[in-house]
PDB file of N, CA and C in Angstrom:
ATOM      1  N   UNK A   1      33.893  21.864  -0.348  1.00  0.00           N
ATOM      2  CA  UNK A   1      33.978  20.667  -1.162  1.00  0.00           C
ATOM      3  C   UNK A   1      33.584  21.013  -2.574  1.00  0.00           C
ATOM      4  N   UNK A   2      34.275  20.514  -3.536  1.00  0.00           N
ATOM      5  CA  UNK A   2      33.932  20.742  -4.933  1.00  0.00           C
ATOM      6  C   UNK A   2      32.742  19.872  -5.304  1.00  0.00           C
ATOM      7  N   UNK A   3      31.875  20.447  -6.103  1.00  0.00           N
ATOM      8  CA  UNK A   3      30.688  19.704  -6.521  1.00  0.00           C
ATOM      9  C   UNK A   3      31.045  18.670  -7.568  1.00  0.00           C
ATOM     10  N   UNK A   4      30.567  17.454  -7.379  1.00  0.00           N
ATOM     11  CA  UNK A   4      30.706  16.425  -8.392  1.00  0.00           C
ATOM     12  C   UNK A   4      29.633  16.656  -9.440  1.00  0.00           C
ATOM     13  N   UNK A   5      29.818  16.090 -10.611  1.00  0.00           N
ATOM     14  CA  UNK A   5      28.822  16.195 -11.659  1.00  0.00           C
ATOM     15  C   UNK A   5      27.489  15.670 -11.130  1.00  0.00           C
ATOM     16  N   UNK A   6      26.438  16.465 -11.295  1.00  0.00           N
ATOM     17  CA  UNK A   6      25.125  16.058 -10.822  1.00  0.00           C
ATOM     18  C   UNK A   6      24.842  16.446  -9.386  1.00  0.00           C
ATOM     19  N   UNK A   7      25.827  16.886  -8.643  1.00  0.00           N
ATOM     20  CA  UNK A   7      25.607  17.299  -7.261  1.00  0.00           C
ATOM     21  C   UNK A   7      24.822  18.604  -7.240  1.00  0.00           C
ATOM     22  N   UNK A   8      24.031  18.789  -6.193  1.00  0.00           N
ATOM     23  CA  UNK A   8      23.237  20.001  -6.049  1.00  0.00           C
ATOM     24  C   UNK A   8      23.590  20.677  -4.735  1.00  0.00           C
ATOM     25  N   UNK A   9      23.914  21.958  -4.822  1.00  0.00           N
ATOM     26  CA  UNK A   9      24.331  22.732  -3.658  1.00  0.00           C
ATOM     27  C   UNK A   9      23.131  23.421  -3.021  1.00  0.00           C
ATOM     28  N   UNK A  10      23.055  23.323  -1.695  1.00  0.00           N
ATOM     29  CA  UNK A  10      22.034  24.010  -0.919  1.00  0.00           C
ATOM     30  C   UNK A  10      22.739  24.988   0.016  1.00  0.00           C
ATOM     31  N   UNK A  11      22.239  26.217   0.049  1.00  0.00           N
ATOM     32  CA  UNK A  11      22.763  27.255   0.929  1.00  0.00           C
ATOM     33  C   UNK A  11      21.742  27.513   2.027  1.00  0.00           C
ATOM     34  N   UNK A  12      22.208  27.615   3.274  1.00  0.00           N
ATOM     35  CA  UNK A  12      21.331  27.824   4.421  1.00  0.00           C
ATOM     36  C   UNK A  12      21.806  29.007   5.247  1.00  0.00           C
ATOM     37  N   UNK A  13      20.830  29.693   5.865  1.00  0.00           N
ATOM     38  CA  UNK A  13      21.152  30.780   6.786  1.00  0.00           C
ATOM     39  C   UNK A  13      19.967  31.014   7.728  1.00  0.00           C
ATOM     40  N   UNK A  14      20.115  31.983   8.612  1.00  0.00           N
ATOM     41  CA  UNK A  14      19.116  32.298   9.647  1.00  0.00           C
ATOM     42  C   UNK A  14      18.971  31.138  10.636  1.00  0.00           C
ATOM     43  N   UNK A  15      20.097  30.712  11.175  1.00  0.00           N
ATOM     44  CA  UNK A  15      20.084  29.644  12.164  1.00  0.00           C
ATOM     45  C   UNK A  15      19.574  30.181  13.496  1.00  0.00           C
ATOM     46  N   UNK A  16      18.938  29.344  14.303  1.00  0.00           N
ATOM     47  CA  UNK A  16      18.498  29.790  15.633  1.00  0.00           C
ATOM     48  C   UNK A  16      19.684  30.277  16.462  1.00  0.00           C
ATOM     49  N   UNK A  17      19.407  31.247  17.309  1.00  0.00           N
ATOM     50  CA  UNK A  17      20.470  31.812  18.156  1.00  0.00           C
ATOM     51  C   UNK A  17      21.206  30.738  18.945  1.00  0.00           C
ATOM     52  N   UNK A  18      20.471  29.749  19.421  1.00  0.00           N
ATOM     53  CA  UNK A  18      21.101  28.702  20.232  1.00  0.00           C
ATOM     54  C   UNK A  18      22.091  27.865  19.428  1.00  0.00           C
ATOM     55  N   UNK A  19      21.999  27.883  18.103  1.00  0.00           N
ATOM     56  CA  UNK A  19      22.918  27.118  17.256  1.00  0.00           C
ATOM     57  C   UNK A  19      24.208  27.861  16.980  1.00  0.00           C
ATOM     58  N   UNK A  20      24.203  29.180  17.165  1.00  0.00           N
ATOM     59  CA  UNK A  20      25.366  29.973  16.743  1.00  0.00           C
ATOM     60  C   UNK A  20      26.093  30.652  17.897  1.00  0.00           C
ATOM     61  N   UNK A  21      25.806  30.229  19.116  1.00  0.00           N
ATOM     62  CA  UNK A  21      26.573  30.748  20.241  1.00  0.00           C
ATOM     63  C   UNK A  21      28.019  30.264  20.087  1.00  0.00           C
ATOM     64  N   UNK A  22      28.969  30.958  20.698  1.00  0.00           N
ATOM     65  CA  UNK A  22      30.359  30.498  20.591  1.00  0.00           C
ATOM     66  C   UNK A  22      30.537  29.035  20.997  1.00  0.00           C
ATOM     67  N   UNK A  23      29.785  28.587  22.004  1.00  0.00           N
ATOM     68  CA  UNK A  23      29.904  27.209  22.466  1.00  0.00           C
ATOM     69  C   UNK A  23      29.341  26.220  21.447  1.00  0.00           C
ATOM     70  N   UNK A  24      28.328  26.624  20.703  1.00  0.00           N
ATOM     71  CA  UNK A  24      27.643  25.710  19.783  1.00  0.00           C
ATOM     72  C   UNK A  24      28.224  25.707  18.375  1.00  0.00           C
ATOM     73  N   UNK A  25      28.961  26.736  18.020  1.00  0.00           N
ATOM     74  CA  UNK A  25      29.448  26.859  16.640  1.00  0.00           C
ATOM     75  C   UNK A  25      30.283  25.670  16.185  1.00  0.00           C
ATOM     76  N   UNK A  26      31.070  25.122  17.074  1.00  0.00           N
ATOM     77  CA  UNK A  26      31.943  24.005  16.697  1.00  0.00           C
ATOM     78  C   UNK A  26      31.144  22.809  16.189  1.00  0.00           C
ATOM     79  N   UNK A  27      29.927  22.643  16.672  1.00  0.00           N
ATOM     80  CA  UNK A  27      29.105  21.518  16.256  1.00  0.00           C
ATOM     81  C   UNK A  27      28.077  21.852  15.191  1.00  0.00           C
ATOM     82  N   UNK A  28      28.113  23.076  14.654  1.00  0.00           N
ATOM     83  CA  UNK A  28      27.086  23.507  13.709  1.00  0.00           C
ATOM     84  C   UNK A  28      27.087  22.692  12.422  1.00  0.00           C
ATOM     85  N   UNK A  29      28.237  22.455  11.847  1.00  0.00           N
ATOM     86  CA  UNK A  29      28.300  21.677  10.599  1.00  0.00           C
ATOM     87  C   UNK A  29      27.724  20.283  10.812  1.00  0.00           C
ATOM     88  N   UNK A  30      28.039  19.664  11.919  1.00  0.00           N
ATOM     89  CA  UNK A  30      27.526  18.335  12.217  1.00  0.00           C
ATOM     90  C   UNK A  30      26.011  18.357  12.393  1.00  0.00           C
ATOM     91  N   UNK A  31      25.500  19.358  13.103  1.00  0.00           N
ATOM     92  CA  UNK A  31      24.056  19.488  13.324  1.00  0.00           C
ATOM     93  C   UNK A  31      23.326  19.659  11.998  1.00  0.00           C
ATOM     94  N   UNK A  32      23.848  20.535  11.139  1.00  0.00           N
ATOM     95  CA  UNK A  32      23.239  20.760   9.829  1.00  0.00           C
ATOM     96  C   UNK A  32      23.295  19.477   9.001  1.00  0.00           C
ATOM     97  N   UNK A  33      24.425  18.806   9.048  1.00  0.00           N
ATOM     98  CA  UNK A  33      24.574  17.555   8.313  1.00  0.00           C
ATOM     99  C   UNK A  33      23.561  16.504   8.747  1.00  0.00           C
ATOM    100  N   UNK A  34      23.303  16.424  10.045  1.00  0.00           N
ATOM    101  CA  UNK A  34      22.327  15.458  10.553  1.00  0.00           C
ATOM    102  C   UNK A  34      20.925  15.777  10.040  1.00  0.00           C
ATOM    103  N   UNK A  35      20.585  17.053  10.021  1.00  0.00           N
ATOM    104  CA  UNK A  35      19.264  17.453   9.538  1.00  0.00           C
ATOM    105  C   UNK A  35      19.136  17.169   8.042  1.00  0.00           C
ATOM    106  N   UNK A  36      20.135  17.594   7.280  1.00  0.00           N
ATOM    107  CA  UNK A  36      20.051  17.441   5.828  1.00  0.00           C
ATOM    108  C   UNK A  36      20.111  15.993   5.376  1.00  0.00           C
ATOM    109  N   UNK A  37      20.840  15.170   6.100  1.00  0.00           N
ATOM    110  CA  UNK A  37      20.980  13.769   5.685  1.00  0.00           C
ATOM    111  C   UNK A  37      19.662  13.007   5.777  1.00  0.00           C
ATOM    112  N   UNK A  38      18.670  13.560   6.451  1.00  0.00           N
ATOM    113  CA  UNK A  38      17.341  12.943   6.482  1.00  0.00           C
ATOM    114  C   UNK A  38      16.689  12.964   5.103  1.00  0.00           C
ATOM    115  N   UNK A  39      17.148  13.862   4.245  1.00  0.00           N
ATOM    116  CA  UNK A  39      16.541  14.038   2.926  1.00  0.00           C
ATOM    117  C   UNK A  39      17.276  13.276   1.830  1.00  0.00           C
ATOM    118  N   UNK A  40      18.529  12.915   2.085  1.00  0.00           N
ATOM    119  CA  UNK A  40      19.300  12.190   1.088  1.00  0.00           C
ATOM    120  C   UNK A  40      20.782  12.260   1.389  1.00  0.00           C
ATOM    121  N   UNK A  41      21.558  11.606   0.554  1.00  0.00           N
ATOM    122  CA  UNK A  41      23.000  11.502   0.768  1.00  0.00           C
ATOM    123  C   UNK A  41      23.691  12.830   0.480  1.00  0.00           C
ATOM    124  N   UNK A  42      24.536  13.230   1.431  1.00  0.00           N
ATOM    125  CA  UNK A  42      25.365  14.431   1.265  1.00  0.00           C
ATOM    126  C   UNK A  42      26.741  14.018   0.767  1.00  0.00           C
ATOM    127  N   UNK A  43      27.345  14.897   0.006  1.00  0.00           N
ATOM    128  CA  UNK A  43      28.715  14.678  -0.463  1.00  0.00           C
ATOM    129  C   UNK A  43      29.645  15.464   0.458  1.00  0.00           C
ATOM    130  N   UNK A  44      29.986  14.860   1.573  1.00  0.00           N
ATOM    131  CA  UNK A  44      30.852  15.504   2.553  1.00  0.00           C
ATOM    132  C   UNK A  44      30.052  16.258   3.600  1.00  0.00           C
ATOM    133  N   UNK A  45      30.777  16.844   4.522  1.00  0.00           N
ATOM    134  CA  UNK A  45      30.156  17.607   5.605  1.00  0.00           C
ATOM    135  C   UNK A  45      29.824  19.018   5.124  1.00  0.00           C
ATOM    136  N   UNK A  46      28.719  19.594   5.597  1.00  0.00           N
ATOM    137  CA  UNK A  46      28.410  20.977   5.241  1.00  0.00           C
ATOM    138  C   UNK A  46      29.548  21.914   5.650  1.00  0.00           C
ATOM    139  N   UNK A  47      29.688  22.986   4.894  1.00  0.00           N
ATOM    140  CA  UNK A  47      30.701  24.002   5.182  1.00  0.00           C
ATOM    141  C   UNK A  47      30.015  25.210   5.802  1.00  0.00           C
ATOM    142  N   UNK A  48      30.488  25.629   6.977  1.00  0.00           N
ATOM    143  CA  UNK A  48      29.932  26.791   7.662  1.00  0.00           C
ATOM    144  C   UNK A  48      30.831  27.984   7.353  1.00  0.00           C
ATOM    145  N   UNK A  49      30.192  29.080   6.930  1.00  0.00           N
ATOM    146  CA  UNK A  49      30.914  30.279   6.531  1.00  0.00           C
ATOM    147  C   UNK A  49      30.498  31.449   7.406  1.00  0.00           C
ATOM    148  N   UNK A  50      31.489  32.244   7.843  1.00  0.00           N
ATOM    149  CA  UNK A  50      31.195  33.454   8.610  1.00  0.00           C
ATOM    150  C   UNK A  50      31.027  34.612   7.650  1.00  0.00           C
ATOM    151  N   UNK A  51      30.117  35.516   7.999  1.00  0.00           N
ATOM    152  CA  UNK A  51      29.913  36.711   7.190  1.00  0.00           C
ATOM    153  C   UNK A  51      31.059  37.686   7.366  1.00  0.00           C
ATOM    154  N   UNK A  52      31.012  38.742   6.594  1.00  0.00           N
ATOM    155  CA  UNK A  52      32.063  39.764   6.651  1.00  0.00           C
ATOM    156  C   UNK A  52      32.181  40.359   8.049  1.00  0.00           C
ATOM    157  N   UNK A  53      31.059  40.410   8.772  1.00  0.00           N
ATOM    158  CA  UNK A  53      31.081  40.951  10.135  1.00  0.00           C
ATOM    159  C   UNK A  53      31.555  39.920  11.157  1.00  0.00           C
ATOM    160  N   UNK A  54      31.803  38.697  10.698  1.00  0.00           N
ATOM    161  CA  UNK A  54      32.256  37.637  11.595  1.00  0.00           C
ATOM    162  C   UNK A  54      31.132  37.007  12.384  1.00  0.00           C
ATOM    163  N   UNK A  55      29.929  37.550  12.259  1.00  0.00           N
ATOM    164  CA  UNK A  55      28.795  37.055  13.035  1.00  0.00           C
ATOM    165  C   UNK A  55      27.785  36.296  12.188  1.00  0.00           C
ATOM    166  N   UNK A  56      27.352  36.891  11.100  1.00  0.00           N
ATOM    167  CA  UNK A  56      26.348  36.239  10.258  1.00  0.00           C
ATOM    168  C   UNK A  56      26.928  34.949   9.700  1.00  0.00           C
ATOM    169  N   UNK A  57      26.213  33.878   9.894  1.00  0.00           N
ATOM    170  CA  UNK A  57      26.692  32.581   9.435  1.00  0.00           C
ATOM    171  C   UNK A  57      25.802  32.054   8.327  1.00  0.00           C
ATOM    172  N   UNK A  58      26.419  31.367   7.417  1.00  0.00           N
ATOM    173  CA  UNK A  58      25.680  30.604   6.414  1.00  0.00           C
ATOM    174  C   UNK A  58      26.384  29.262   6.302  1.00  0.00           C
ATOM    175  N   UNK A  59      25.719  28.349   5.651  1.00  0.00           N
ATOM    176  CA  UNK A  59      26.318  27.026   5.457  1.00  0.00           C
ATOM    177  C   UNK A  59      25.902  26.522   4.089  1.00  0.00           C
ATOM    178  N   UNK A  60      26.768  25.738   3.506  1.00  0.00           N
ATOM    179  CA  UNK A  60      26.433  25.115   2.227  1.00  0.00           C
ATOM    180  C   UNK A  60      26.726  23.626   2.317  1.00  0.00           C
ATOM    181  N   UNK A  61      25.958  22.885   1.552  1.00  0.00           N
ATOM    182  CA  UNK A  61      26.129  21.437   1.510  1.00  0.00           C
ATOM    183  C   UNK A  61      25.763  20.962   0.113  1.00  0.00           C
ATOM    184  N   UNK A  62      26.388  19.868  -0.288  1.00  0.00           N
ATOM    185  CA  UNK A  62      26.106  19.275  -1.594  1.00  0.00           C
ATOM    186  C   UNK A  62      25.361  17.959  -1.400  1.00  0.00           C
ATOM    187  N   UNK A  63      24.230  17.859  -2.068  1.00  0.00           N
ATOM    188  CA  UNK A  63      23.478  16.612  -2.110  1.00  0.00           C
ATOM    189  C   UNK A  63      23.881  15.838  -3.344  1.00  0.00           C
ATOM    190  N   UNK A  64      23.898  14.535  -3.218  1.00  0.00           N
ATOM    191  CA  UNK A  64      24.210  13.680  -4.356  1.00  0.00           C
ATOM    192  C   UNK A  64      23.135  13.804  -5.441  1.00  0.00           C
ATOM    193  N   UNK A  65      21.886  13.941  -5.022  1.00  0.00           N
ATOM    194  CA  UNK A  65      20.771  13.986  -5.975  1.00  0.00           C
ATOM    195  C   UNK A  65      19.959  15.274  -5.820  1.00  0.00           C
ATOM    196  N   UNK A  66      19.544  15.817  -6.941  1.00  0.00           N
ATOM    197  CA  UNK A  66      18.742  17.042  -6.961  1.00  0.00           C
ATOM    198  C   UNK A  66      17.433  16.859  -6.200  1.00  0.00           C
ATOM    199  N   UNK A  67      16.783  15.716  -6.343  1.00  0.00           N
ATOM    200  CA  UNK A  67      15.492  15.489  -5.677  1.00  0.00           C
ATOM    201  C   UNK A  67      15.622  15.618  -4.158  1.00  0.00           C
ATOM    202  N   UNK A  68      16.730  15.161  -3.605  1.00  0.00           N
ATOM    203  CA  UNK A  68      16.944  15.264  -2.153  1.00  0.00           C
ATOM    204  C   UNK A  68      17.126  16.724  -1.749  1.00  0.00           C
ATOM    205  N   UNK A  69      17.874  17.478  -2.534  1.00  0.00           N
ATOM    206  CA  UNK A  69      18.066  18.904  -2.260  1.00  0.00           C
ATOM    207  C   UNK A  69      16.740  19.642  -2.337  1.00  0.00           C
ATOM    208  N   UNK A  70      15.937  19.338  -3.359  1.00  0.00           N
ATOM    209  CA  UNK A  70      14.629  19.963  -3.506  1.00  0.00           C
ATOM    210  C   UNK A  70      13.742  19.669  -2.298  1.00  0.00           C
ATOM    211  N   UNK A  71      13.760  18.427  -1.829  1.00  0.00           N
ATOM    212  CA  UNK A  71      12.947  18.044  -0.674  1.00  0.00           C
ATOM    213  C   UNK A  71      13.394  18.794   0.578  1.00  0.00           C
ATOM    214  N   UNK A  72      14.687  18.918   0.777  1.00  0.00           N
ATOM    215  CA  UNK A  72      15.209  19.633   1.945  1.00  0.00           C
ATOM    216  C   UNK A  72      14.772  21.091   1.921  1.00  0.00           C
ATOM    217  N   UNK A  73      14.896  21.724   0.775  1.00  0.00           N
ATOM    218  CA  UNK A  73      14.503  23.132   0.657  1.00  0.00           C
ATOM    219  C   UNK A  73      13.002  23.284   0.880  1.00  0.00           C
ATOM    220  N   UNK A  74      12.213  22.420   0.296  1.00  0.00           N
ATOM    221  CA  UNK A  74      10.752  22.485   0.430  1.00  0.00           C
ATOM    222  C   UNK A  74      10.328  22.403   1.904  1.00  0.00           C
ATOM    223  N   UNK A  75      10.968  21.533   2.672  1.00  0.00           N
ATOM    224  CA  UNK A  75      10.592  21.345   4.075  1.00  0.00           C
ATOM    225  C   UNK A  75      11.193  22.427   4.975  1.00  0.00           C
ATOM    226  N   UNK A  76      12.439  22.801   4.745  1.00  0.00           N
ATOM    227  CA  UNK A  76      13.139  23.689   5.669  1.00  0.00           C
ATOM    228  C   UNK A  76      12.915  25.179   5.423  1.00  0.00           C
ATOM    229  N   UNK A  77      12.651  25.575   4.211  1.00  0.00           N
ATOM    230  CA  UNK A  77      12.505  27.000   3.900  1.00  0.00           C
ATOM    231  C   UNK A  77      11.359  27.608   4.704  1.00  0.00           C
ATOM    232  N   UNK A  78      11.685  28.602   5.501  1.00  0.00           N
ATOM    233  CA  UNK A  78      10.683  29.303   6.301  1.00  0.00           C
ATOM    234  C   UNK A  78      10.357  28.655   7.626  1.00  0.00           C
ATOM    235  N   UNK A  79      10.999  27.532   7.933  1.00  0.00           N
ATOM    236  CA  UNK A  79      10.707  26.829   9.189  1.00  0.00           C
ATOM    237  C   UNK A  79      11.130  27.669  10.393  1.00  0.00           C
ATOM    238  N   UNK A  80      10.339  27.582  11.429  1.00  0.00           N
ATOM    239  CA  UNK A  80      10.653  28.228  12.701  1.00  0.00           C
ATOM    240  C   UNK A  80      11.476  27.242  13.510  1.00  0.00           C
ATOM    241  N   UNK A  81      12.788  27.447  13.532  1.00  0.00           N
ATOM    242  CA  UNK A  81      13.691  26.507  14.196  1.00  0.00           C
ATOM    243  C   UNK A  81      14.090  26.991  15.597  1.00  0.00           C
ATOM    244  N   UNK A  82      13.378  28.016  16.112  1.00  0.00           N
ATOM    245  CA  UNK A  82      13.704  28.506  17.455  1.00  0.00           C
ATOM    246  C   UNK A  82      13.397  27.431  18.498  1.00  0.00           C
ATOM    247  N   UNK A  83      14.166  27.463  19.574  1.00  0.00           N
ATOM    248  CA  UNK A  83      13.905  26.542  20.674  1.00  0.00           C
ATOM    249  C   UNK A  83      12.652  26.989  21.416  1.00  0.00           C
ATOM    250  N   UNK A  84      12.116  26.110  22.229  1.00  0.00           N
ATOM    251  CA  UNK A  84      10.941  26.468  23.025  1.00  0.00           C
ATOM    252  C   UNK A  84      11.257  27.649  23.942  1.00  0.00           C
ATOM    253  N   UNK A  85      12.455  27.697  24.486  1.00  0.00           N
ATOM    254  CA  UNK A  85      12.854  28.817  25.355  1.00  0.00           C
ATOM    255  C   UNK A  85      12.880  30.128  24.570  1.00  0.00           C
ATOM    256  N   UNK A  86      13.359  30.088  23.328  1.00  0.00           N
ATOM    257  CA  UNK A  86      13.380  31.297  22.504  1.00  0.00           C
ATOM    258  C   UNK A  86      11.963  31.757  22.173  1.00  0.00           C
ATOM    259  N   UNK A  87      11.067  30.819  21.914  1.00  0.00           N
ATOM    260  CA  UNK A  87       9.676  31.171  21.629  1.00  0.00           C
ATOM    261  C   UNK A  87       9.001  31.744  22.875  1.00  0.00           C
ATOM    262  N   UNK A  88       9.253  31.132  24.019  1.00  0.00           N
ATOM    263  CA  UNK A  88       8.680  31.587  25.278  1.00  0.00           C
ATOM    264  C   UNK A  88       9.151  32.999  25.615  1.00  0.00           C
ATOM    265  N   UNK A  89      10.416  33.298  25.339  1.00  0.00           N
ATOM    266  CA  UNK A  89      10.990  34.610  25.652  1.00  0.00           C
ATOM    267  C   UNK A  89      10.284  35.746  24.913  1.00  0.00           C
ATOM    268  N   UNK A  90       9.632  35.441  23.801  1.00  0.00           N
ATOM    269  CA  UNK A  90       8.918  36.477  23.036  1.00  0.00           C
ATOM    270  C   UNK A  90       7.407  36.240  23.065  1.00  0.00           C
ATOM    271  N   UNK A  91       6.945  35.495  24.055  1.00  0.00           N
ATOM    272  CA  UNK A  91       5.516  35.271  24.224  1.00  0.00           C
ATOM    273  C   UNK A  91       4.884  34.477  23.093  1.00  0.00           C
ATOM    274  N   UNK A  92       5.670  33.586  22.504  1.00  0.00           N
ATOM    275  CA  UNK A  92       5.197  32.721  21.404  1.00  0.00           C
ATOM    276  C   UNK A  92       4.695  33.515  20.199  1.00  0.00           C
ATOM    277  N   UNK A  93       5.259  34.717  20.014  1.00  0.00           N
ATOM    278  CA  UNK A  93       4.926  35.481  18.812  1.00  0.00           C
ATOM    279  C   UNK A  93       5.493  34.757  17.595  1.00  0.00           C
ATOM    280  N   UNK A  94       4.855  34.935  16.440  1.00  0.00           N
ATOM    281  CA  UNK A  94       5.402  34.316  15.223  1.00  0.00           C
ATOM    282  C   UNK A  94       6.825  34.815  14.967  1.00  0.00           C
ATOM    283  N   UNK A  95       7.634  34.003  14.320  1.00  0.00           N
ATOM    284  CA  UNK A  95       9.009  34.416  14.064  1.00  0.00           C
ATOM    285  C   UNK A  95       9.075  35.573  13.065  1.00  0.00           C
ATOM    286  N   UNK A  96      10.062  36.418  13.244  1.00  0.00           N
ATOM    287  CA  UNK A  96      10.364  37.445  12.258  1.00  0.00           C
ATOM    288  C   UNK A  96      10.964  36.757  11.048  1.00  0.00           C
ATOM    289  N   UNK A  97      10.980  37.425   9.912  1.00  0.00           N
ATOM    290  CA  UNK A  97      11.602  36.828   8.731  1.00  0.00           C
ATOM    291  C   UNK A  97      13.043  36.443   9.010  1.00  0.00           C
ATOM    292  N   UNK A  98      13.732  37.259   9.808  1.00  0.00           N
ATOM    293  CA  UNK A  98      15.134  36.967  10.127  1.00  0.00           C
ATOM    294  C   UNK A  98      15.294  35.755  11.031  1.00  0.00           C
ATOM    295  N   UNK A  99      14.190  35.261  11.596  1.00  0.00           N
ATOM    296  CA  UNK A  99      14.222  34.086  12.462  1.00  0.00           C
ATOM    297  C   UNK A  99      13.736  32.822  11.749  1.00  0.00           C
ATOM    298  N   UNK A 100      13.312  32.977  10.531  1.00  0.00           N
ATOM    299  CA  UNK A 100      12.853  31.828   9.750  1.00  0.00           C
ATOM    300  C   UNK A 100      14.039  31.239   8.999  1.00  0.00           C
ATOM    301  N   UNK A 101      14.145  29.943   9.039  1.00  0.00           N
ATOM    302  CA  UNK A 101      15.240  29.238   8.391  1.00  0.00           C
ATOM    303  C   UNK A 101      15.184  29.472   6.886  1.00  0.00           C
ATOM    304  N   UNK A 102      16.327  29.721   6.291  1.00  0.00           N
ATOM    305  CA  UNK A 102      16.417  29.906   4.846  1.00  0.00           C
ATOM    306  C   UNK A 102      17.238  28.757   4.271  1.00  0.00           C
ATOM    307  N   UNK A 103      16.685  28.124   3.267  1.00  0.00           N
ATOM    308  CA  UNK A 103      17.387  27.068   2.533  1.00  0.00           C
ATOM    309  C   UNK A 103      17.045  27.268   1.068  1.00  0.00           C
ATOM    310  N   UNK A 104      18.068  27.285   0.230  1.00  0.00           N
ATOM    311  CA  UNK A 104      17.829  27.506  -1.194  1.00  0.00           C
ATOM    312  C   UNK A 104      18.845  26.745  -2.031  1.00  0.00           C
ATOM    313  N   UNK A 105      18.416  26.368  -3.220  1.00  0.00           N
ATOM    314  CA  UNK A 105      19.289  25.719  -4.180  1.00  0.00           C
ATOM    315  C   UNK A 105      20.180  26.775  -4.808  1.00  0.00           C
ATOM    316  N   UNK A 106      21.450  26.464  -4.924  1.00  0.00           N
ATOM    317  CA  UNK A 106      22.389  27.343  -5.628  1.00  0.00           C
ATOM    318  C   UNK A 106      22.706  26.682  -6.956  1.00  0.00           C
ATOM    319  N   UNK A 107      22.223  27.292  -8.002  1.00  0.00           N
ATOM    320  CA  UNK A 107      22.446  26.731  -9.346  1.00  0.00           C
ATOM    321  C   UNK A 107      23.902  26.911  -9.745  1.00  0.00           C
ATOM    322  N   UNK A 108      24.449  25.914 -10.418  1.00  0.00           N
ATOM    323  CA  UNK A 108      25.823  25.969 -10.911  1.00  0.00           C
ATOM    324  C   UNK A 108      25.914  27.038 -11.999  1.00  0.00           C
ATOM    325  N   UNK A 109      26.994  27.776 -11.987  1.00  0.00           N
ATOM    326  CA  UNK A 109      27.180  28.788 -13.037  1.00  0.00           C
ATOM    327  C   UNK A 109      27.635  28.103 -14.310  1.00  0.00           C
ATOM    328  N   UNK A 110      27.353  28.726 -15.408  1.00  0.00           N
ATOM    329  CA  UNK A 110      27.736  28.170 -16.700  1.00  0.00           C
ATOM    330  C   UNK A 110      29.097  28.651 -17.157  1.00  0.00           C
ATOM    331  N   UNK A 111      29.846  29.304 -16.290  1.00  0.00           N
ATOM    332  CA  UNK A 111      31.151  29.832 -16.701  1.00  0.00           C
ATOM    333  C   UNK A 111      32.244  28.833 -16.568  1.00  0.00           C
TER     334      UNK A 111
END
């Protein structure tokens, strides 16, 4: 989706394994949209992107207001979004950096 004037783009990655299984991928954009909409109005559905390897996933979404995007990033950045089963499988060890949710503001380029 193209950003409207004043829209703020948020980029997300490091989704829990249970969110990116082949069975779950179809609903990933909707799941992300539900989480992000708690912080403010989104301009359309989040876009899920596959990495060059076809496995690594990221997603982007546009918030109508910068304050909502800032709030989403503040709450979600570094969150342990693993399921209880995933935590149990590793003896409730703290998440690795690669298991911590990443959310960041993508500043518009001036070009």
